[in-house]
Short mmCIF file of C-alpha atoms and ligand atoms in Angstrom, two decimals:
data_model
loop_
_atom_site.label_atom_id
_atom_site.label_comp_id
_atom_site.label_asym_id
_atom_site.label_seq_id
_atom_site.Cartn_x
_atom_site.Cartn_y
_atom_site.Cartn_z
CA UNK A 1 81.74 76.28 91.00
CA UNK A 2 84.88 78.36 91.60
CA UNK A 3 88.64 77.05 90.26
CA UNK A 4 91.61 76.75 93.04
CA UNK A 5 95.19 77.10 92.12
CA UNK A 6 97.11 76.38 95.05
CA UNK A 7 101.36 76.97 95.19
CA UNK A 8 103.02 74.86 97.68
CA UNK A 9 106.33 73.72 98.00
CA UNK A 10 107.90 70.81 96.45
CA UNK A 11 108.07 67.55 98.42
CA UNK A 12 110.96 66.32 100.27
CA UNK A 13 113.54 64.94 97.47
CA UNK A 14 112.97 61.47 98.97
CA UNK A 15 109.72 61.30 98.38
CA UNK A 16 106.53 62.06 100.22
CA UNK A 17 106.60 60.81 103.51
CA UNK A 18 104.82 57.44 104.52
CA UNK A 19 105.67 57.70 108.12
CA UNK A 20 106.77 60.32 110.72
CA UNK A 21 109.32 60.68 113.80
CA UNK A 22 106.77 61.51 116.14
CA UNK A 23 102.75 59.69 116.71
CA UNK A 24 101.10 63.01 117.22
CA UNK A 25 101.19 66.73 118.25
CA UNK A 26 100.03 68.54 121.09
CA UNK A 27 96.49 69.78 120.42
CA UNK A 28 96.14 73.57 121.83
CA UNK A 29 92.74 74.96 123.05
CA UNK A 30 93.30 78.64 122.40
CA UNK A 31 96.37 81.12 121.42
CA UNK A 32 98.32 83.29 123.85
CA UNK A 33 95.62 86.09 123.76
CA UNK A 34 92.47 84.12 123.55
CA UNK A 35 91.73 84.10 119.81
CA UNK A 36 90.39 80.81 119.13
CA UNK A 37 92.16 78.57 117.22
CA UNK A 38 91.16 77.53 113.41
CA UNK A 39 87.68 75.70 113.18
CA UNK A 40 86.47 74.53 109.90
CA UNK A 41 83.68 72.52 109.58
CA UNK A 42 85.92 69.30 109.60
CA UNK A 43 89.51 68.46 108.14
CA UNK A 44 90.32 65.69 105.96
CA UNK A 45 94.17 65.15 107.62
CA UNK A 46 95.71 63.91 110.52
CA UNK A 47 97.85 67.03 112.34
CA UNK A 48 101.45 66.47 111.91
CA UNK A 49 101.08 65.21 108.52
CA UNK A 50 103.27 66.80 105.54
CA UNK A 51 100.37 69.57 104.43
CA UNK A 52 102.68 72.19 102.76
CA UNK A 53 104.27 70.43 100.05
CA UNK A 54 103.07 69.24 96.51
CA UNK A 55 101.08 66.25 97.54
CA UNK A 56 100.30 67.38 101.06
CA UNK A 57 97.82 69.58 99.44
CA UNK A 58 96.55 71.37 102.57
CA UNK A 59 94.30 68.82 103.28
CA UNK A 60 92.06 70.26 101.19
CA UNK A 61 91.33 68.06 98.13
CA UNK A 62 88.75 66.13 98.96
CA UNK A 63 86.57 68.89 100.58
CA UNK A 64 87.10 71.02 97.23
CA UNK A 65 86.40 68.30 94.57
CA UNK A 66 83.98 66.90 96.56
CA UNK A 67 82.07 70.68 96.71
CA UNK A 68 82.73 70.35 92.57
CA UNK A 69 85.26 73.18 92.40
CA UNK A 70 88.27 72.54 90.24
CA UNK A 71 91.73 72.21 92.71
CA UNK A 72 95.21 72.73 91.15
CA UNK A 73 98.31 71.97 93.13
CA UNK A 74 101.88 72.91 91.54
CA UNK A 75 104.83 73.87 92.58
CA UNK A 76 106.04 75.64 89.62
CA UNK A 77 105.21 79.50 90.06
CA UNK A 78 107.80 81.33 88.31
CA UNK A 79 107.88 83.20 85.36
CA UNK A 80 105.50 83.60 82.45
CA UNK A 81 105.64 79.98 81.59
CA UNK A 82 104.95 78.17 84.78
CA UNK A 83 102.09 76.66 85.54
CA UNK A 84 101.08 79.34 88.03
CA UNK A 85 100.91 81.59 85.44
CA UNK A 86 98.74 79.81 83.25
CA UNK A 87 96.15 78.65 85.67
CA UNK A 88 95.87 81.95 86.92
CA UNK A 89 94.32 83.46 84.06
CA UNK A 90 90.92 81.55 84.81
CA UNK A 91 91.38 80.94 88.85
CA UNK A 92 88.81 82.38 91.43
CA UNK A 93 90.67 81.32 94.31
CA UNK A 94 94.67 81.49 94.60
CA UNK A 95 96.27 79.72 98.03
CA UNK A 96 99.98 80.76 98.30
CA UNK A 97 102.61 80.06 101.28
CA UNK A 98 105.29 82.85 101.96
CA UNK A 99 108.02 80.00 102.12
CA UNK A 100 107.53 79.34 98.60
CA UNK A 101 105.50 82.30 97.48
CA UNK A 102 103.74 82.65 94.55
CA UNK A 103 104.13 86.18 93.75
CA UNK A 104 101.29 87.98 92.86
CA UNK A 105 101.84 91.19 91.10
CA UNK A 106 100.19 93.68 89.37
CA UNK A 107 100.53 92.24 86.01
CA UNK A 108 99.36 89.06 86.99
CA UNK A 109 96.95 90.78 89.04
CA UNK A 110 95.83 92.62 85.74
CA UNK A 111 95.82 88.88 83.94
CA UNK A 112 93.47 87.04 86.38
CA UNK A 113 90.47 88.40 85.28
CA UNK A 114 88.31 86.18 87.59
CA UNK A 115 90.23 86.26 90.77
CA UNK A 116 88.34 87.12 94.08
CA UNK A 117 90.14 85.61 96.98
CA UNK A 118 94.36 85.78 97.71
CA UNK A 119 94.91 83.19 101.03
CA UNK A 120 97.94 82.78 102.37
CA UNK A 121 98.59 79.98 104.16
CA UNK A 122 100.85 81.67 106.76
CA UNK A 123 101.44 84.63 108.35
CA UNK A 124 102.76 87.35 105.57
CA UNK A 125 100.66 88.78 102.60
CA UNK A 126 103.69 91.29 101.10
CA UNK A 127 103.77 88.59 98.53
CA UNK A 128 100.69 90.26 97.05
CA UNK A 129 100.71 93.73 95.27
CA UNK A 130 98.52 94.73 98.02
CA UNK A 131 97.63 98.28 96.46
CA UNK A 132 96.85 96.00 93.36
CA UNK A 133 94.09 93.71 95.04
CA UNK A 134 92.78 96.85 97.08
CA UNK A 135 92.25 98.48 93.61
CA UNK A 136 90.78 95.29 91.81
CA UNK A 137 88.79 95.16 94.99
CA UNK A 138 90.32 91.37 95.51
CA UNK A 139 90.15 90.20 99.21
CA UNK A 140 93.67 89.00 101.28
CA UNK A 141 93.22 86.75 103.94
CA UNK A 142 95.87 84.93 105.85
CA UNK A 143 95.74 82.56 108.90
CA UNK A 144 96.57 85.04 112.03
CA UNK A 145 98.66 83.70 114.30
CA UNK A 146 99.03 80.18 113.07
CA UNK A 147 102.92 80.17 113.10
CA UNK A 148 103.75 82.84 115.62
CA UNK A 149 104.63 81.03 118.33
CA UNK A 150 106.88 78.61 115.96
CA UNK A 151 108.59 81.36 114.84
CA UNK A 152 109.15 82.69 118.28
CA UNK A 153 110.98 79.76 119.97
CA UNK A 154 112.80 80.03 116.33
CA UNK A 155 114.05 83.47 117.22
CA UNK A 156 115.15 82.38 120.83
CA UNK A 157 117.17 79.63 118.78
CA UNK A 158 118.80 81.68 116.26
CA UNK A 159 120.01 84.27 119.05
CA UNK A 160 121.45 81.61 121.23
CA UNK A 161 123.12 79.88 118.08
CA UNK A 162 124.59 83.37 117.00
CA UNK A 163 125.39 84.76 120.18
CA UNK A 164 126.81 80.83 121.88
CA UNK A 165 128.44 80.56 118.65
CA UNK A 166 126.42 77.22 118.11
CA UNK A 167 126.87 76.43 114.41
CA UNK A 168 130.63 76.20 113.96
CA UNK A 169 130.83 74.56 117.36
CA UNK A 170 128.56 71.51 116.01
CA UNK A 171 130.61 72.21 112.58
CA UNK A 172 134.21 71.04 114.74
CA UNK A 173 132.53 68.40 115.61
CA UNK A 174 131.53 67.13 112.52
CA UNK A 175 134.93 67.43 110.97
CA UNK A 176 136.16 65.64 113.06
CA UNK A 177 138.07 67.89 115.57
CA UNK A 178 137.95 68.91 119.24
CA UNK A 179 138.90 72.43 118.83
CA UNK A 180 137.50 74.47 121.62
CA UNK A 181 139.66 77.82 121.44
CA UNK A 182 138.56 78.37 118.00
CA UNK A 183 134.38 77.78 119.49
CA UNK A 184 134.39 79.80 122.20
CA UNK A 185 136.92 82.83 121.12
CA UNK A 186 133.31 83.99 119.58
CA UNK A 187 131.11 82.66 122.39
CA UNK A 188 129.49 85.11 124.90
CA UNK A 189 126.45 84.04 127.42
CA UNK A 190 123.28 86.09 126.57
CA UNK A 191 122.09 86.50 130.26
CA UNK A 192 122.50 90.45 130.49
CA UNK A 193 122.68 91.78 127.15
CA UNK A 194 120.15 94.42 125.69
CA UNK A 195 117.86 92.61 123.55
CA UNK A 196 115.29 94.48 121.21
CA UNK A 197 112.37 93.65 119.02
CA UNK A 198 111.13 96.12 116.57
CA UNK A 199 107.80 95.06 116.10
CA UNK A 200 105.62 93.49 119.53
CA UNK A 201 102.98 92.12 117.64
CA UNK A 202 102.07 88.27 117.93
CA UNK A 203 105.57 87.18 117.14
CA UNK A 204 107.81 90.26 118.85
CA UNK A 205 105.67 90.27 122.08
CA UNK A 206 105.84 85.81 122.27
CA UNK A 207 109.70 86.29 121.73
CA UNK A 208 110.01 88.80 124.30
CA UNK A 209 108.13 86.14 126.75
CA UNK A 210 110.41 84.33 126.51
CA UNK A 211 113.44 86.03 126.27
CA UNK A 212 112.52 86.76 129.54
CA UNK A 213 113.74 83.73 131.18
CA UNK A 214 117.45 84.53 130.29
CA UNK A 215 117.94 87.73 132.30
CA UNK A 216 118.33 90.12 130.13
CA UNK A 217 117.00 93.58 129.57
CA UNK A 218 114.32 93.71 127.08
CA UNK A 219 113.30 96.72 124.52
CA UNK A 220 110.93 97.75 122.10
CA UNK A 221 109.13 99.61 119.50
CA UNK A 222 105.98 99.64 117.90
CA UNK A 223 103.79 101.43 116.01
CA UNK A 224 100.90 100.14 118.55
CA UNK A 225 102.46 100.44 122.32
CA UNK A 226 101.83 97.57 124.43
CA UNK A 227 99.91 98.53 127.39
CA UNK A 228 101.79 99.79 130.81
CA UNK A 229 100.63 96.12 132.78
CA UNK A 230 103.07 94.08 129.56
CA UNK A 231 105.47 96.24 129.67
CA UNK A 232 106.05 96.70 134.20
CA UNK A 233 105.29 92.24 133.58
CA UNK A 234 108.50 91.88 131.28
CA UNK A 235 110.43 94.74 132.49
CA UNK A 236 109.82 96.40 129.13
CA UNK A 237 111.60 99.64 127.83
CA UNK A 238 109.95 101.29 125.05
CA UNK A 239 111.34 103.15 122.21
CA UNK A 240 109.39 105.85 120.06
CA UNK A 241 112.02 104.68 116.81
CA UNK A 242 114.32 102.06 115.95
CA UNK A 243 117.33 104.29 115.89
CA UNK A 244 116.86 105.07 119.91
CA UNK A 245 116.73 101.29 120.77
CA UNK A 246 119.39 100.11 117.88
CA UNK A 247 121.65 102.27 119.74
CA UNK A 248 121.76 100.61 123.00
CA UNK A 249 120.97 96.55 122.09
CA UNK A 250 123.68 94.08 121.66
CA UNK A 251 120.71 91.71 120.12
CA UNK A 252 117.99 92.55 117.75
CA UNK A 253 115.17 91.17 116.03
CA UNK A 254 112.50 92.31 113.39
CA UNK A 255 109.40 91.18 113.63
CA UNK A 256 107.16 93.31 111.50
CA UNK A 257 105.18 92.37 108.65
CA UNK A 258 107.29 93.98 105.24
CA UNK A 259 105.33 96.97 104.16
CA UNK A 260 105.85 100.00 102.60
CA UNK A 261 107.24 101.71 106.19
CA UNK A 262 109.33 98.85 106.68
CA UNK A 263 111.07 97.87 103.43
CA UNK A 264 114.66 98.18 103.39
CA UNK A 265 114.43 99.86 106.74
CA UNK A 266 117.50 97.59 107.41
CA UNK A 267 119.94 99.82 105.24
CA UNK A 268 123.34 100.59 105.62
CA UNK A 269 122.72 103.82 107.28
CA UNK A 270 120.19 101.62 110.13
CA UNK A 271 122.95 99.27 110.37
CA UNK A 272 125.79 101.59 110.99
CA UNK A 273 123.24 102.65 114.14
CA UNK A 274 123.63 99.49 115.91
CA UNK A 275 126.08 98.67 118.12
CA UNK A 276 129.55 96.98 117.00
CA UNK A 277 129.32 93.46 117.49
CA UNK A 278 125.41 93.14 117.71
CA UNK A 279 123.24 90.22 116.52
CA UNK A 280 120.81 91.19 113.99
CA UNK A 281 117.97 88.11 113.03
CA UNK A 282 115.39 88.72 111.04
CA UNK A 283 112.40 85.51 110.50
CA UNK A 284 110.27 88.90 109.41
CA UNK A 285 111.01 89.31 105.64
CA UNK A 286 114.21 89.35 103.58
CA UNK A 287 113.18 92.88 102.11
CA UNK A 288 113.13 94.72 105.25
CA UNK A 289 117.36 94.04 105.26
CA UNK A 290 119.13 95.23 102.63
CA UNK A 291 120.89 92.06 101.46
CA UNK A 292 124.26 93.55 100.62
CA UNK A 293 124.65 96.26 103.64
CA UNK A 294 124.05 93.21 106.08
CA UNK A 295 126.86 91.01 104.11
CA UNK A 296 129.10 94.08 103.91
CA UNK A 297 128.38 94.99 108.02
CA UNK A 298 129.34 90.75 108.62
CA UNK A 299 132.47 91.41 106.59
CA UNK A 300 133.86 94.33 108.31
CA UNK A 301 132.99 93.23 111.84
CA UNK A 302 130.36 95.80 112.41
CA UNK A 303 127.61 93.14 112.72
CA UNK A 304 128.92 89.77 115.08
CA UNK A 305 126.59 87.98 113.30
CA UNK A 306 123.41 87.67 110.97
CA UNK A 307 120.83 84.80 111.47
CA UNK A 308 116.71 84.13 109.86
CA UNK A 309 115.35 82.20 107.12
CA UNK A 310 113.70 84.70 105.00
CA UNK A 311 115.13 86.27 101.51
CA UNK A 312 113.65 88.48 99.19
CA UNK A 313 112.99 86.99 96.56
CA UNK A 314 112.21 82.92 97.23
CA UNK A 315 113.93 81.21 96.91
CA UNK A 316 116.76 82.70 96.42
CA UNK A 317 119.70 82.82 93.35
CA UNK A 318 122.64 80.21 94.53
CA UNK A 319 125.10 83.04 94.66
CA UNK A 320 122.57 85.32 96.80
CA UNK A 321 125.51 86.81 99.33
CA UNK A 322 123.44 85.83 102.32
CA UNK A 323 125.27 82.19 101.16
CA UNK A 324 128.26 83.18 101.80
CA UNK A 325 128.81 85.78 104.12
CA UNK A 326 130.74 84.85 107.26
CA UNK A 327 129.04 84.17 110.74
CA UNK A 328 125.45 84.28 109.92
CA UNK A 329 122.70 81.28 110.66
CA UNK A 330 120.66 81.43 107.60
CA UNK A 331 118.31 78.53 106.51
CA UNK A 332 115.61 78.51 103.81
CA UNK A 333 112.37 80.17 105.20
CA UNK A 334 111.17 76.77 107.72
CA UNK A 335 110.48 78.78 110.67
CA UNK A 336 106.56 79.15 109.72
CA UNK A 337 106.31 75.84 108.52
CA UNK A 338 106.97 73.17 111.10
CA UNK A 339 104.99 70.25 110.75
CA UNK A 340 103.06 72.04 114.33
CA UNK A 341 102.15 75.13 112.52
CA UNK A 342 101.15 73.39 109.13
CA UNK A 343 98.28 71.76 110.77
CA UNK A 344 96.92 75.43 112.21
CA UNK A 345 97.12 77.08 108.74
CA UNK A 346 95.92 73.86 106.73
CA UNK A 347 92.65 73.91 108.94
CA UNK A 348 92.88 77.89 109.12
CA UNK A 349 92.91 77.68 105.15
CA UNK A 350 89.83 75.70 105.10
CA UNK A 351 87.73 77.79 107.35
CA UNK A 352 88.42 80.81 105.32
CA UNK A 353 87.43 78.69 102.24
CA UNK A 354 84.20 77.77 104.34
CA UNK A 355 82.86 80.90 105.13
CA UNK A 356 83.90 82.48 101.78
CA UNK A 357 81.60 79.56 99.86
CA UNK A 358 78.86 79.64 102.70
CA UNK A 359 78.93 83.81 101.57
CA UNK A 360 79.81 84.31 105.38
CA UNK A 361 82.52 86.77 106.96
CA UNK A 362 85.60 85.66 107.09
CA UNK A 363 87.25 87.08 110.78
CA UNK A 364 88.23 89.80 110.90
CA UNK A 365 91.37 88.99 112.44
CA UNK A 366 92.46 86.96 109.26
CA UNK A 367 91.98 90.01 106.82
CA UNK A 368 94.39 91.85 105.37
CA UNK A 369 92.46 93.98 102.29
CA UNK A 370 88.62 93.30 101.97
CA UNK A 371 86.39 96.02 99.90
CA UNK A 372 89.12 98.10 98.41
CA UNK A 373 91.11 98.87 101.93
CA UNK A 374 93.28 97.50 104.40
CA UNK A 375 90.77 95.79 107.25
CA UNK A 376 91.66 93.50 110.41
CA UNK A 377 95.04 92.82 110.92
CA UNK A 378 96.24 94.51 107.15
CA UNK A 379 94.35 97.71 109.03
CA UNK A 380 96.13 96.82 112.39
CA UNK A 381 99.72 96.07 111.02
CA UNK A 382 100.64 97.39 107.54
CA UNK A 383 99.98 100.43 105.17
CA UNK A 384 99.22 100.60 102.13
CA UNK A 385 100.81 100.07 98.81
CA UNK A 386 103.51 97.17 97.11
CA UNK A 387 106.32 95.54 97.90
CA UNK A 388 106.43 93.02 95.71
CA UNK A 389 108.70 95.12 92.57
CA UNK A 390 112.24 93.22 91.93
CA UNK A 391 110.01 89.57 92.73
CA UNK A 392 110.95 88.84 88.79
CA UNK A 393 114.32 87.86 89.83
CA UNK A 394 113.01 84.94 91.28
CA UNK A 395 112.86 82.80 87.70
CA UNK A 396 116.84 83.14 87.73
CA UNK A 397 117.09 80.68 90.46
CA UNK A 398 114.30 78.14 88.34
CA UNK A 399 116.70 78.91 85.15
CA UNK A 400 119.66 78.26 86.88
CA UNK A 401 118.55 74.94 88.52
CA UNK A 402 117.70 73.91 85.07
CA UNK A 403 114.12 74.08 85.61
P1 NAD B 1 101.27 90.90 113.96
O1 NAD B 1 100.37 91.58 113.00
O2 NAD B 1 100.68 90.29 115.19
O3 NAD B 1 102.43 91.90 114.44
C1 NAD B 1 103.08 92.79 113.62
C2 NAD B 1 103.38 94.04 114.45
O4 NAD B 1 104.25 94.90 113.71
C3 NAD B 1 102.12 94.84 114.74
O5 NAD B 1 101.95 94.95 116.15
C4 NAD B 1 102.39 96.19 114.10
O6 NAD B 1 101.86 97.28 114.84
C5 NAD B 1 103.89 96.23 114.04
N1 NAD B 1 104.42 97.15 113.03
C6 NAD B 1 104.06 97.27 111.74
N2 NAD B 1 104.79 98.22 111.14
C7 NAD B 1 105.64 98.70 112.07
C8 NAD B 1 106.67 99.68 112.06
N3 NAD B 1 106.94 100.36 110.94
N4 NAD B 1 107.35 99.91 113.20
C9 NAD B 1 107.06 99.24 114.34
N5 NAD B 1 106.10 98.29 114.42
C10 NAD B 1 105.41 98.03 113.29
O7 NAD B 1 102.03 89.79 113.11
P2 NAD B 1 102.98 88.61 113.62
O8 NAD B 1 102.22 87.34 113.74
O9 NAD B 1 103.75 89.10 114.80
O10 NAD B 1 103.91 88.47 112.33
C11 NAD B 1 104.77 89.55 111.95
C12 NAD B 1 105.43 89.24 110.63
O11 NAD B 1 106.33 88.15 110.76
C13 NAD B 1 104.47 88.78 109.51
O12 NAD B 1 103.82 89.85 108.89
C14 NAD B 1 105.40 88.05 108.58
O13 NAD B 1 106.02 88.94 107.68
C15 NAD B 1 106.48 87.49 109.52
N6 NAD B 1 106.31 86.02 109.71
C16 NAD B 1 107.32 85.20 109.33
C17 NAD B 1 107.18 83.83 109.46
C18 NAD B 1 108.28 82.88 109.07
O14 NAD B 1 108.01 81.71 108.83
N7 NAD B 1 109.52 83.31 109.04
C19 NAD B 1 105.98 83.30 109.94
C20 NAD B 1 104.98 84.17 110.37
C21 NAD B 1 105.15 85.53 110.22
#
């Protein structure tokens, strides 16, 4: 019998809830590109429950106890004296979410002397040492493309609200005012503009689908071209680096998973290659940014504005600059999580858990490191090595909320 420590986030500070806005969601037959969707044996939820939080659980408690294999749920995951930490020493199984990710690093790495199987339940496995679990010969899994479409229409949303100049609009209104000289003297219409993705993978190429509909002219690059029929279908214009596309689009967004390659590739010297007055969102990972170049570039006017809802680490200190810096979008990292996508990755998390029990292959789309290497999509879409060093700063913000 194997033992399950599973980090989710806390739930909502009203309680868990008892009922919901909306009867049901739509149920999907396939994704985009034909890969099926999750299909475990059975699930023990109704989609469009709360799954991701504390007593959500995934779903997953009654399939795991009832199997005999000890299931531990917390939300407390930072520093040496959570309870992360301590139930890690002896756990087979970890399940982490990026939104609230339990980092694992080398050192705990090093102190989980039984630990076989990382899942995350998401899209995202930089929250891993990566190099670390290839070494310990640990296998990564994560649920392939169980959010990508959610964050997609959140990109679409984030460049509108940036680029219509959405949030202090709805902000006049709420004070009270009618002041429409001080909305629109920062409001522009997107139809036309140069809009770039760096990364077309499941997220990048869904965003550029439908960007489409707005008129503008699309770019991008990739590490993995998209073939000639995508790119004549969406009007395409591919770039062989960032720099050659940064220097033309008024919008851009990262979609890339963080890797080696790609962290901090967002410096000050990238952002000083993009055009004055672009849009810069990033739903990829905090780490690919540098956090204080993109504050500075919002300061001086370089950058129009900043939008995304992920921060390296999570979550991140109260006076992380992304708080304050002027004309950015930011929320906490939901885009992934919608009650829509929580359903795919709770039922995505429990067919990885089947098949790793049942001693069958997990898909090889859901693997990121299996027998000491990168395999399926960790082979497809990052390289090797860590990413997870400077993740210790997370147990500032625990301290500081007097946790
Ligand atoms: P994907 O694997 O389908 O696509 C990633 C693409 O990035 C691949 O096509 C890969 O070739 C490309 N790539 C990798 N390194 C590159 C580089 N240096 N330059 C150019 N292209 C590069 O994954 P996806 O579903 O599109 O997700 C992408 C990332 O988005 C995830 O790894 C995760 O970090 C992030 N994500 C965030 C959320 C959220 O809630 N905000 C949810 C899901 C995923």
């Amino acid at each position: 019998m194997s033992k399950i420590v599973c980090v989710l986030y806390d739930d909502p500070v009203d309680g868990y809830p008892t009922s919901y806005i909306r009867d049901s969601i739509p149920r999907l037959e396939r994704y985009p590109d034909g890969q099926t969707m999750p299909s475990p044996g059975a699930i023990d939820f109704k989609p469009g429950q709360l799954l991701g939080s504390v007593s959500g659980e995934l779903g997953l408690r009654k399939f795991l106890v009832g199997q005999g294999h000890k299931f531990v749920v917390t939300s407390d995951k930072d520093g040496p004296a959570s309870i992360f930490e301590r139930e890690l020493i002896d756990a087979d199984v970890v399940i982490s979410q990026p939104f609230w990710p339990a980092y694992l690093t080398k050192e705990r790495i090093a102190k989980a002397k039984n630990l076989k199987l990382a899942i995350t339940a998401g899209i995202g496995s930089d929250h891993v040492d990566l190099q670390a679990a290839m070494d310990k010969g640990i296998t990564v899994a994560e649920v392939t493309y169980c959010n990508s479409i959610s964050v997609s229409e959140h990109i679409v949303m984030m460049i509108l609200a940036l680029v219509r100049n959405y949030i202090p609009s709805y902000q006049w209104v709420v004070k009270g005012g009618w002041n429409i000289a001080d909305c629109v003297a920062r409001s522009y219409d997107l139809e036309g503009m140069q809009v770039g993705t760096v990364g077309a993978g499941r997220i990048g190429l869904a965003a550029l689908k439908r960007l489409k509909a707005f008129d503008v002219k699309l770019h991008y690059t990739e590490r993995h071209r998209l073939s000639r029929e995508i790119e004549k279908d969406l009007g395409l214009t591919y770039h062989d680096s960032v720099e050659s596309m940064l220097r033309i689009c008024d919008v851009v967004t990262i979609n890339t998973p963080l890797h080696p390659e790609t962290e901090h590739l967002f410096n000050e010297a990238m952002i000083a290659k993009m055009k004055r007055g672009a849009y810069l969102i990033n739903t990829a990972r905090g780490k690919i940014c540098d956090e204080n170049a993109v504050a500075r570039s919002l300061r001086s006017g370089h950058l129009a504005g900043y939008a995304g809802d992920v921060w390296f680490p999570q979550p991140p200190d109260k006076d992380h600059p992304w708080r304050s810096m002027p004309n950015h979008g930011m929320t906490p990292h939901i885009s992934g999580t919608s009650l829509s996508a929580q359903a795919r990755y709770a039922a995505g998390v429990r067919e990885i858990l089947e098949c790793w029990f049942a001693k069958k292959p997990i898909r090889s789309e859901y693997l990121i490191v299996e027998n000491g290497n990168l395999a399926g999509t960790g082979a497809h879409s990052y390289s090797a090595g860590n990413v997870t060093s400077g993740s210790e700063k997370v147990a500032r913000y625990k301290k500081a909320a007097g946790a």
